[in-house]
Short mmCIF file of C-alpha atoms and ligand atoms in Angstrom, two decimals:
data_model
loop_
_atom_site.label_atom_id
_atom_site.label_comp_id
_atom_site.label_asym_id
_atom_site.label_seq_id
_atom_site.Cartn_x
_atom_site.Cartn_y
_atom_site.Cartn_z
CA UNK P 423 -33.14 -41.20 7.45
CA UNK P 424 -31.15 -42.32 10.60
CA UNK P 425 -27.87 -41.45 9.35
CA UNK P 426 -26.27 -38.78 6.90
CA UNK P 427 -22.68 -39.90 5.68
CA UNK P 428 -20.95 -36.82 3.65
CA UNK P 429 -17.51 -36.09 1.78
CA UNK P 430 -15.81 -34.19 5.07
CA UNK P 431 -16.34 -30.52 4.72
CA UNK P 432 -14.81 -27.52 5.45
CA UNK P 433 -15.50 -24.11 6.84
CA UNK P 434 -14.87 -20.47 4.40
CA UNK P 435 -14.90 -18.33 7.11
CA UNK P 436 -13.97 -19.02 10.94
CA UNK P 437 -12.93 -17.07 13.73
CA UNK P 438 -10.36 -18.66 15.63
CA UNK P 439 -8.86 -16.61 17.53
CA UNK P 440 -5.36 -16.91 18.87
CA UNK P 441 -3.24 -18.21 22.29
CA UNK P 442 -5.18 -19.71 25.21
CA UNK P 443 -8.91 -19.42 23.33
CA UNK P 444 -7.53 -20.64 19.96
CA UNK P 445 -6.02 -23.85 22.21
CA UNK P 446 -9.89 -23.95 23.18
CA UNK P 447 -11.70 -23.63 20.41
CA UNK P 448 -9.22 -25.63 17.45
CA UNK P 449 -10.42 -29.17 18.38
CA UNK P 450 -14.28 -28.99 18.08
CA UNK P 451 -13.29 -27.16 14.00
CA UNK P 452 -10.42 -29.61 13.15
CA UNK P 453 -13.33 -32.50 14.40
CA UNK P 454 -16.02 -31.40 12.30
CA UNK P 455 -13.76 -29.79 8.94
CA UNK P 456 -11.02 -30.84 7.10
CA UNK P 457 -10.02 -26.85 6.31
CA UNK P 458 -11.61 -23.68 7.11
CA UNK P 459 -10.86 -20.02 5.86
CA UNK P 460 -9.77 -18.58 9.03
CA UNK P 461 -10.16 -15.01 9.45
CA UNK P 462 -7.47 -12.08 10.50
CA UNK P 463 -9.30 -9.66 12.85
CA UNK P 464 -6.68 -10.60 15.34
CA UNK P 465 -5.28 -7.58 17.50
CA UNK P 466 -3.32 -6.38 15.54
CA UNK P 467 -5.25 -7.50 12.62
CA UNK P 468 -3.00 -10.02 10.10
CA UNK P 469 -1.97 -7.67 7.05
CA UNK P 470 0.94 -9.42 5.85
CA UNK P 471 2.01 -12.81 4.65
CA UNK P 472 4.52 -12.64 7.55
CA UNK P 473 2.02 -12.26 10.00
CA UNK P 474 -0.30 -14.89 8.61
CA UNK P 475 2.65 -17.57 8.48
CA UNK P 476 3.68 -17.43 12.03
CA UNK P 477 -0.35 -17.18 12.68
CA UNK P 478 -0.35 -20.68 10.77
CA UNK P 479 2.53 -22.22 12.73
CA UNK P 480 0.60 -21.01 15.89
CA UNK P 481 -2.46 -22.85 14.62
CA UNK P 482 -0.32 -25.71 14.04
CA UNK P 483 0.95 -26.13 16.97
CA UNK P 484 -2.49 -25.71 18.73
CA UNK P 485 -3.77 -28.75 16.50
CA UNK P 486 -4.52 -32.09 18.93
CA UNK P 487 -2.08 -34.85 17.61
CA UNK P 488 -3.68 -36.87 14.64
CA UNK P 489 -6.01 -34.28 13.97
CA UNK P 490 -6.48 -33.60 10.01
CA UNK P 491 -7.22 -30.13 9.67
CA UNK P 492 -5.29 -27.56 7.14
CA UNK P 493 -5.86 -24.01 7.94
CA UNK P 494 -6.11 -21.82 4.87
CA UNK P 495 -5.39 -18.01 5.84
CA UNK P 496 -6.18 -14.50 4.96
CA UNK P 497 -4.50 -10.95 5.41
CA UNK P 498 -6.79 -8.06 6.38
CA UNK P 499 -6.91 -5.35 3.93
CA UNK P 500 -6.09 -1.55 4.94
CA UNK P 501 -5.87 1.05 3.10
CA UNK P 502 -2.17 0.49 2.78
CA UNK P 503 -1.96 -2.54 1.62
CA UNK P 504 0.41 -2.60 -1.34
CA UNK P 505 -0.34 -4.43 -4.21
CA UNK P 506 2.98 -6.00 -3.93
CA UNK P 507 1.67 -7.94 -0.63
CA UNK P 508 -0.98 -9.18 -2.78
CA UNK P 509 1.61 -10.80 -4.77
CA UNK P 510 3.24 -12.58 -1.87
CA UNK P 511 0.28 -13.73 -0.59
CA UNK P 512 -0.54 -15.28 -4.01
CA UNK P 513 2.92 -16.53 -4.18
CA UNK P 514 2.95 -18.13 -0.65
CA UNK P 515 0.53 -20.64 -1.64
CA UNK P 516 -1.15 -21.10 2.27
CA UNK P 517 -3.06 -17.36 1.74
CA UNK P 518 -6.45 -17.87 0.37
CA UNK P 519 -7.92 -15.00 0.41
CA UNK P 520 -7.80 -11.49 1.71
CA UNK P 521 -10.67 -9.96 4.05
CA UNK P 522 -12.24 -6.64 3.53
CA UNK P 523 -13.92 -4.95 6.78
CA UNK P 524 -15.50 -1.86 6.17
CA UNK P 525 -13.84 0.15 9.36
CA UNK P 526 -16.11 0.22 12.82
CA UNK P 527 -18.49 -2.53 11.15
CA UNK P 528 -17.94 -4.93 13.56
CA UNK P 529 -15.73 -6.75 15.85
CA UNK P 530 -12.26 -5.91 15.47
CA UNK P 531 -12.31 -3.72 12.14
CA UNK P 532 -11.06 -0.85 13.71
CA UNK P 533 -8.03 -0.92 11.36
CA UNK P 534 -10.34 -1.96 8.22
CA UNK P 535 -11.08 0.36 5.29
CA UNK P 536 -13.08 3.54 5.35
CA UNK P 537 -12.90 4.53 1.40
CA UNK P 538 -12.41 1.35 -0.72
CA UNK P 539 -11.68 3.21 -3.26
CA UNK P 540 -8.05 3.78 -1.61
CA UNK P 541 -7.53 -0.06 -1.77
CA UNK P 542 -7.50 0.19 -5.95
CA UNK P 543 -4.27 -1.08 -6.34
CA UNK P 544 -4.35 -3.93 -4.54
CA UNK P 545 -7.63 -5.32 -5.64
CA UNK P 546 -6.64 -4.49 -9.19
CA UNK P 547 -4.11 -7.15 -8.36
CA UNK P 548 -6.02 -9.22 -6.78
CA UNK P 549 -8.39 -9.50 -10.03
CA UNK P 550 -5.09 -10.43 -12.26
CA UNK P 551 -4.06 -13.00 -9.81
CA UNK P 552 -7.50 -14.02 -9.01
CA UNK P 553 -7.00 -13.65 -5.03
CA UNK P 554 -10.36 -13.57 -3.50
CA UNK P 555 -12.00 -10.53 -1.74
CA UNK P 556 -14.07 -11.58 1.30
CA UNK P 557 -16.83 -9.04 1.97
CA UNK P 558 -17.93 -8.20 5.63
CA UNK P 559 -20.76 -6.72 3.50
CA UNK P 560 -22.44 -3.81 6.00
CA UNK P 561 -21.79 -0.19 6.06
CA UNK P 562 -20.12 1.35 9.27
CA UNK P 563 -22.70 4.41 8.37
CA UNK P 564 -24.04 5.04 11.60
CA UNK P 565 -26.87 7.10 10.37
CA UNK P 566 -28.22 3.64 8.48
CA UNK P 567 -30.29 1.36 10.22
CA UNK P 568 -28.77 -1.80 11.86
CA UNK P 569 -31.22 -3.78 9.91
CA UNK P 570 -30.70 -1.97 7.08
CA UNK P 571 -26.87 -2.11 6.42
CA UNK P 572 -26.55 -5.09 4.45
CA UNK P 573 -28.94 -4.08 1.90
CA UNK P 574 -27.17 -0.39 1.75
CA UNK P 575 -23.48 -1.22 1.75
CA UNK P 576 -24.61 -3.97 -1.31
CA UNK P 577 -26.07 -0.75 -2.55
CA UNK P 578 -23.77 1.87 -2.38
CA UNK P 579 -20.61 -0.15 -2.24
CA UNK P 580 -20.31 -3.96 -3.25
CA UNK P 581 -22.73 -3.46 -6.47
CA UNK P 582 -20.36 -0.36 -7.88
CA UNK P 583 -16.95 -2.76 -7.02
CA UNK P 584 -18.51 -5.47 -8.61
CA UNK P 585 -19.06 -3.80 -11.66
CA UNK P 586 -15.79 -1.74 -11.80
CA UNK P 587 -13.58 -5.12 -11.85
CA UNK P 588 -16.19 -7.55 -13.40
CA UNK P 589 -13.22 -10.66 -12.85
CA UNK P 590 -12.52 -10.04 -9.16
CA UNK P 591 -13.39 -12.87 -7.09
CA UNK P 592 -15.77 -11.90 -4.52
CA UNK P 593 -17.79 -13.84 -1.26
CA UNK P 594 -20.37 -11.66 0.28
CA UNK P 595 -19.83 -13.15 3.77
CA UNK P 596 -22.16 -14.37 6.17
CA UNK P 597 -25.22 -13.02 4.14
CA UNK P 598 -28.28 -12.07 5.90
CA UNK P 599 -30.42 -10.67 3.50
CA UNK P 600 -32.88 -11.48 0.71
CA UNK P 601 -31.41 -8.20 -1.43
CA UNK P 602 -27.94 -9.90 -0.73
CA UNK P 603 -28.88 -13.55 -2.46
CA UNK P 604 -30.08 -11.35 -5.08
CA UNK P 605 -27.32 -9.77 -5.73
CA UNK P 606 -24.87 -12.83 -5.66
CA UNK P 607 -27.51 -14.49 -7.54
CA UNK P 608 -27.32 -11.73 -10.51
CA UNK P 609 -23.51 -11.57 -10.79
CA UNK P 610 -21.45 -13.85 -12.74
CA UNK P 611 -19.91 -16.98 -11.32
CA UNK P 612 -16.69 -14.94 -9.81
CA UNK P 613 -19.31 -13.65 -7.16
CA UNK P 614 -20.14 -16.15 -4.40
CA UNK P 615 -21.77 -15.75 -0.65
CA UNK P 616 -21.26 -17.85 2.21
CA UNK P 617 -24.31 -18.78 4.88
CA UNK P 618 -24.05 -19.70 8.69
CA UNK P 619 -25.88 -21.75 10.47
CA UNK P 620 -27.52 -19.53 13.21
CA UNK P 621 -28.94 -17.14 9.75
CA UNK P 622 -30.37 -20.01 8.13
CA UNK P 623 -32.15 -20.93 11.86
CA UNK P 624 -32.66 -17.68 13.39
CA UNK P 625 -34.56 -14.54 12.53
CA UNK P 626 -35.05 -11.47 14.62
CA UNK P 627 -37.17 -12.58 17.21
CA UNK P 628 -34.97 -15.01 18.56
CA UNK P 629 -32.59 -11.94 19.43
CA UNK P 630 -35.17 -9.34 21.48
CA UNK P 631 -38.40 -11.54 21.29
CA UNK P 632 -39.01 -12.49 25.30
CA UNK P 633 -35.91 -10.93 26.40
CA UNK P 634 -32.63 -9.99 24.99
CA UNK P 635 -30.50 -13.59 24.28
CA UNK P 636 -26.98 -12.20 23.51
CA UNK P 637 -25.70 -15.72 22.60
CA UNK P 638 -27.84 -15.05 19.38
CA UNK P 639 -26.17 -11.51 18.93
CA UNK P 640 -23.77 -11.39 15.61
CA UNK P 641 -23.40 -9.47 12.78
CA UNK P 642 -24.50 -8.78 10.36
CA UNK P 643 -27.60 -8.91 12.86
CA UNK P 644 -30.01 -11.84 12.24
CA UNK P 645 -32.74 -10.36 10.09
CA UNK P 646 -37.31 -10.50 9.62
CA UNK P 647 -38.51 -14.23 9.18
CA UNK P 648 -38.88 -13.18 4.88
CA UNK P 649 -35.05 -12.78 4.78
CA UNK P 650 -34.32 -16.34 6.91
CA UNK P 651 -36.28 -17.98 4.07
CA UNK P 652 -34.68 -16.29 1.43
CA UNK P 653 -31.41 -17.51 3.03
CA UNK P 654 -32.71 -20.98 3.39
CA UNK P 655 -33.95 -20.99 -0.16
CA UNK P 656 -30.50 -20.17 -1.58
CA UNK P 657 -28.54 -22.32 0.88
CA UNK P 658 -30.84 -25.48 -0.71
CA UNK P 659 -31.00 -24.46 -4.19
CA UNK P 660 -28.29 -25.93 -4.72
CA UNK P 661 -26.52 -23.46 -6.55
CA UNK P 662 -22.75 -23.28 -6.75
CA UNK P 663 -22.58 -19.88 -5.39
CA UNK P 664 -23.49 -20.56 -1.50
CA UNK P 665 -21.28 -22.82 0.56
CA UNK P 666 -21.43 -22.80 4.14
CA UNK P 667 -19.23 -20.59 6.33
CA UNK P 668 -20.00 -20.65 9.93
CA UNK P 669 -18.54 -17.42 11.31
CA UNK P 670 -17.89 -19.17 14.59
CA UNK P 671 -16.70 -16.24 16.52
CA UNK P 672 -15.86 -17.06 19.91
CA UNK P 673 -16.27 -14.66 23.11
CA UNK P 674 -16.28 -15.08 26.77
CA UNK P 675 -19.26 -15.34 28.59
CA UNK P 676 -18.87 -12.11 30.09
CA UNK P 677 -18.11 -10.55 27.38
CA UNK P 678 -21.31 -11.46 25.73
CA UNK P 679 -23.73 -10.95 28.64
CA UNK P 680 -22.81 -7.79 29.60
CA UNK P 681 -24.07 -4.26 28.89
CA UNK P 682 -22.88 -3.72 25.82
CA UNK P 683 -22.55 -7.57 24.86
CA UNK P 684 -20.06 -8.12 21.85
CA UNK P 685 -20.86 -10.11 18.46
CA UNK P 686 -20.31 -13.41 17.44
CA UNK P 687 -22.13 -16.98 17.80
CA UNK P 688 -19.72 -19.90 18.97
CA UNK P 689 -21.10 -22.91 16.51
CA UNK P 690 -17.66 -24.69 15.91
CA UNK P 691 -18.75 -27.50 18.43
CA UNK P 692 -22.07 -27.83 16.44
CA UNK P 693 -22.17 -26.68 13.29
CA UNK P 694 -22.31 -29.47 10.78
CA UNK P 695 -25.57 -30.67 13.11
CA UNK P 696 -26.91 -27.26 12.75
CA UNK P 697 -26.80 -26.69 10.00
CA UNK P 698 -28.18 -30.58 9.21
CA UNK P 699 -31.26 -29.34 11.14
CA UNK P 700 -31.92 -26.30 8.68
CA UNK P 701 -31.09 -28.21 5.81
CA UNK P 702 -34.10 -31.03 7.03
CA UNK P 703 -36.54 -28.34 7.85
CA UNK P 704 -36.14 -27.43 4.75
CA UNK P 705 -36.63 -31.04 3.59
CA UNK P 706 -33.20 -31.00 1.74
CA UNK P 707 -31.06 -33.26 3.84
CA UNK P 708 -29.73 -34.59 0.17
CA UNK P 709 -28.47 -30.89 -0.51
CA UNK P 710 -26.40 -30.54 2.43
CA UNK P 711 -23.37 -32.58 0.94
CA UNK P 712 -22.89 -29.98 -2.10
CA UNK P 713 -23.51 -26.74 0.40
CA UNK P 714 -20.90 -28.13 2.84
CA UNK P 715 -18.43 -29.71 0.81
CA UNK P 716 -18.05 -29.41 -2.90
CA UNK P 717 -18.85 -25.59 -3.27
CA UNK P 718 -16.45 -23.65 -1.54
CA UNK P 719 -13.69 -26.13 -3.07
CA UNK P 720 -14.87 -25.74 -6.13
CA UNK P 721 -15.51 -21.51 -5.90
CA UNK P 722 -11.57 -21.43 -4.08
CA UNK P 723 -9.97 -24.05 -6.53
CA UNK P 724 -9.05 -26.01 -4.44
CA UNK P 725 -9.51 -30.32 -4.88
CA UNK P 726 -12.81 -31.25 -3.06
CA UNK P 727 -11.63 -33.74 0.36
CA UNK P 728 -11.76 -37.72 -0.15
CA UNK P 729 -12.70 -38.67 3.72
CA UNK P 730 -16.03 -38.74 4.65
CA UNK P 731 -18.13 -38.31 7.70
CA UNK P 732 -21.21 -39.93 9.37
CA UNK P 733 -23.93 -37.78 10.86
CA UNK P 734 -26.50 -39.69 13.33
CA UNK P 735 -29.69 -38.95 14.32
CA UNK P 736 -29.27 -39.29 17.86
CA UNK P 737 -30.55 -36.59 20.58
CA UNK P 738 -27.46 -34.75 22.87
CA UNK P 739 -27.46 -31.96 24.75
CA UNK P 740 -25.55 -29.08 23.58
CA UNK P 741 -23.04 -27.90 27.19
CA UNK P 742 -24.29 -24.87 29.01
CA UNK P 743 -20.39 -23.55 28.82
CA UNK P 744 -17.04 -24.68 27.49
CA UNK P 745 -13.43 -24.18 28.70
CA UNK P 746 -12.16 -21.06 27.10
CA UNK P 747 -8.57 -20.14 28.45
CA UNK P 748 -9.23 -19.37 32.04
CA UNK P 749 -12.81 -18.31 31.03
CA UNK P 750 -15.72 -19.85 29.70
CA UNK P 751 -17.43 -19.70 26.54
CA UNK P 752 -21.22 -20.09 25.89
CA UNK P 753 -21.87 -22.07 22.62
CA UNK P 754 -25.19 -21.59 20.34
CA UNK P 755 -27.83 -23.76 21.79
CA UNK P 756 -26.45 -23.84 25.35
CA UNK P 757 -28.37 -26.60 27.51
CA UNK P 758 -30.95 -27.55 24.32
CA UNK P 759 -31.19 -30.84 22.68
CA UNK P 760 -29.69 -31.32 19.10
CA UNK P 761 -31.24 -33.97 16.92
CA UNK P 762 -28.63 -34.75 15.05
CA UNK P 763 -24.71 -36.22 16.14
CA UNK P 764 -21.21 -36.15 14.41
CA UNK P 765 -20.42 -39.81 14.75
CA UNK P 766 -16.84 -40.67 16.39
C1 LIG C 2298 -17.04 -11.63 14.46
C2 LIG C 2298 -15.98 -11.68 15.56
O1 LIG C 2298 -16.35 -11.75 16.73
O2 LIG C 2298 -14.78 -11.67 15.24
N1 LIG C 2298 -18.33 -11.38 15.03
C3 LIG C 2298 -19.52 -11.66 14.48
O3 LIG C 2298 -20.55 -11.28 15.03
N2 LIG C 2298 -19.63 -12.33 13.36
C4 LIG C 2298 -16.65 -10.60 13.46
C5 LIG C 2298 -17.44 -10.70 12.19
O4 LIG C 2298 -17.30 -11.66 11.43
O5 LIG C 2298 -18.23 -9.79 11.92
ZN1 LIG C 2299 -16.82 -13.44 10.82
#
């Protein structure tokens, strides 16, 4: 197959920061995606409906002229969120979904939740209105295992939610782990996960294997070689209940290769050829349209997009750095060869 032409897609969960980097960044998603979930760990964090409209405007404005790109928001959920916000965002008809960071998890959660069961209210409402929950599904435990914290916080936390409000519409974010496909895979249809592309292409190894590579560093951490395929398996199966959700998550360079390197994988520029190349490892190139571009639509309600989109198979190389503000930013593959192109 020399070419791949798809119904455009979009992205359910993006990082895209705000001011100078979100300038940066905005053009390679609104190229690739006709709408992404964008996500509120701003500082300070997006927790109401005001915030996230004058955080769309700001997106607007950033947008190059002509591009086609809708951004579909989210608040960040405290512990004091009232249920009553809930009901403006579901009213406001531009707030998707509402993001729940367990606190110290990762980047940014600072002001998340500690005890979810202090968040009742509002995710009782949530299930009436049917207002998705987006799970940054770890545990902030720091006596659990890095490795370990999908599978426990699934355990101890997302398994017990799940059952106490059976109709609350859930995504188990960026999922890592083969316990986490089970779990989506044994809930009803309200429960859904989303994949990137560096967890379906990268285990472990490609983090400390040889040397540390902090442009692979993100969390949830990349996982053994077992879990990748488990992630793979689902992401191809094509089941409903995985769509694709980059977690694009832009830092400066020196931010990431320092000593104590931050999170995140910068895959805007890229990702519908990434994730391309896992999908034809895989030998499923024919799955990719459904993963990218009906599923999420379908899971948020929203109508499925009419344009389409022409991947090539042509090689490029992937820039060792990008513009970022009056910085630079290192994208995922920096200075490799892709084998697949988005066409003009
Ligand atoms: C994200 C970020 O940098 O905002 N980092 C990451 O590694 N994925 C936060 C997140 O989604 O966990
Ligand atoms: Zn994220």
């Amino acid at each position: 197959m020399q070419t791949l032409t798809l119904t455009r897609p979009d992205d359910w969960h993006l990082h895209l920061r705000d001011g100078a980097a979100l300038a940066a960044v905005l053009p390679h998603t609104a190229r690739q995606f006709a709408r992404a979930i964008v996500m509120p760990n701003l500082k300070p964090p997006v927790t109401s409906v005001a915030q996230a409209a004058a955080y769309r405007q700001r997106i607007l404005a950033a947008l190059p002229a002509g591009s086609d790109f809708t951004p579909l928001m989210t608040l960040y959920l405290t512990e004091a969120t009232p249920p009553e916000e809930i009901e403006r965002a579901k009213a406001c008809g531009f707030v998707h979904a509402v993001k729940y960071y367990p606190a110290g998890a990762t980047t940014h959660s600072e002001a998340g939740v500690s005890d979810i069961g202090k968040c009742r209210a509002a995710l009782e409402r949530m299930e009436a209105l049917g207002l998705p929950l987006l799970v940054h599904g770890e545990t902030a435990d720091a006596a659990v295992d890095i490795f370990d914290r999908e599978r426990v916080f699934i355990e101890q936390v997302l398994a017990p939610l799940a059952q106490r409000l059976p109709r609350l519409r859930l995504v188990l974010e960026h999922v890592t782990t083969r316990e986490g496909v089970e779990f989506v895979e044994s809930c009803g249809p309200s429960v859904a996960a989303t994949l990137t592309a560096h967890h379906l292409l990268y285990n472990r190894n490609a983090l400390l294997a040889g040397g540390v590579r902090p442009h692979h560093y993100c969390l949830p951490v990349p996982k053994r070689e077992a879990h990748r395929q488990a992630l793979v398996q689902a992401a191809v199966s094509g089941s409903a209940k995985f769509f694709l959700g980059s977690d694009s998550a832009p830092h400066a360079r020196g931010a990431k290769e320092a000593a104590c390197g931050c999170a995140g994988c910068y895959t805007a520029l890229h990702a519908l050829e990434l994730y391309a190349e896992a999908f034809e490892a895989a030998g499923a190139l024919d799955r990719l349209e459904a993963f990218a571009s009906f599923h999420g639509a379908d899971f948020y309600g929203l109508p499925r997009n009419t344009a389409r989109l022409t991947l090539e198979r042509a090689e490029w190389r992937v820039p060792q750095a990008l513009p970022y503000g009056d910085d630079v930013l290192v994208p995922l593959r920096a200075g490799e060869t892709l084998n697949w192109r988005l066409k003009a």
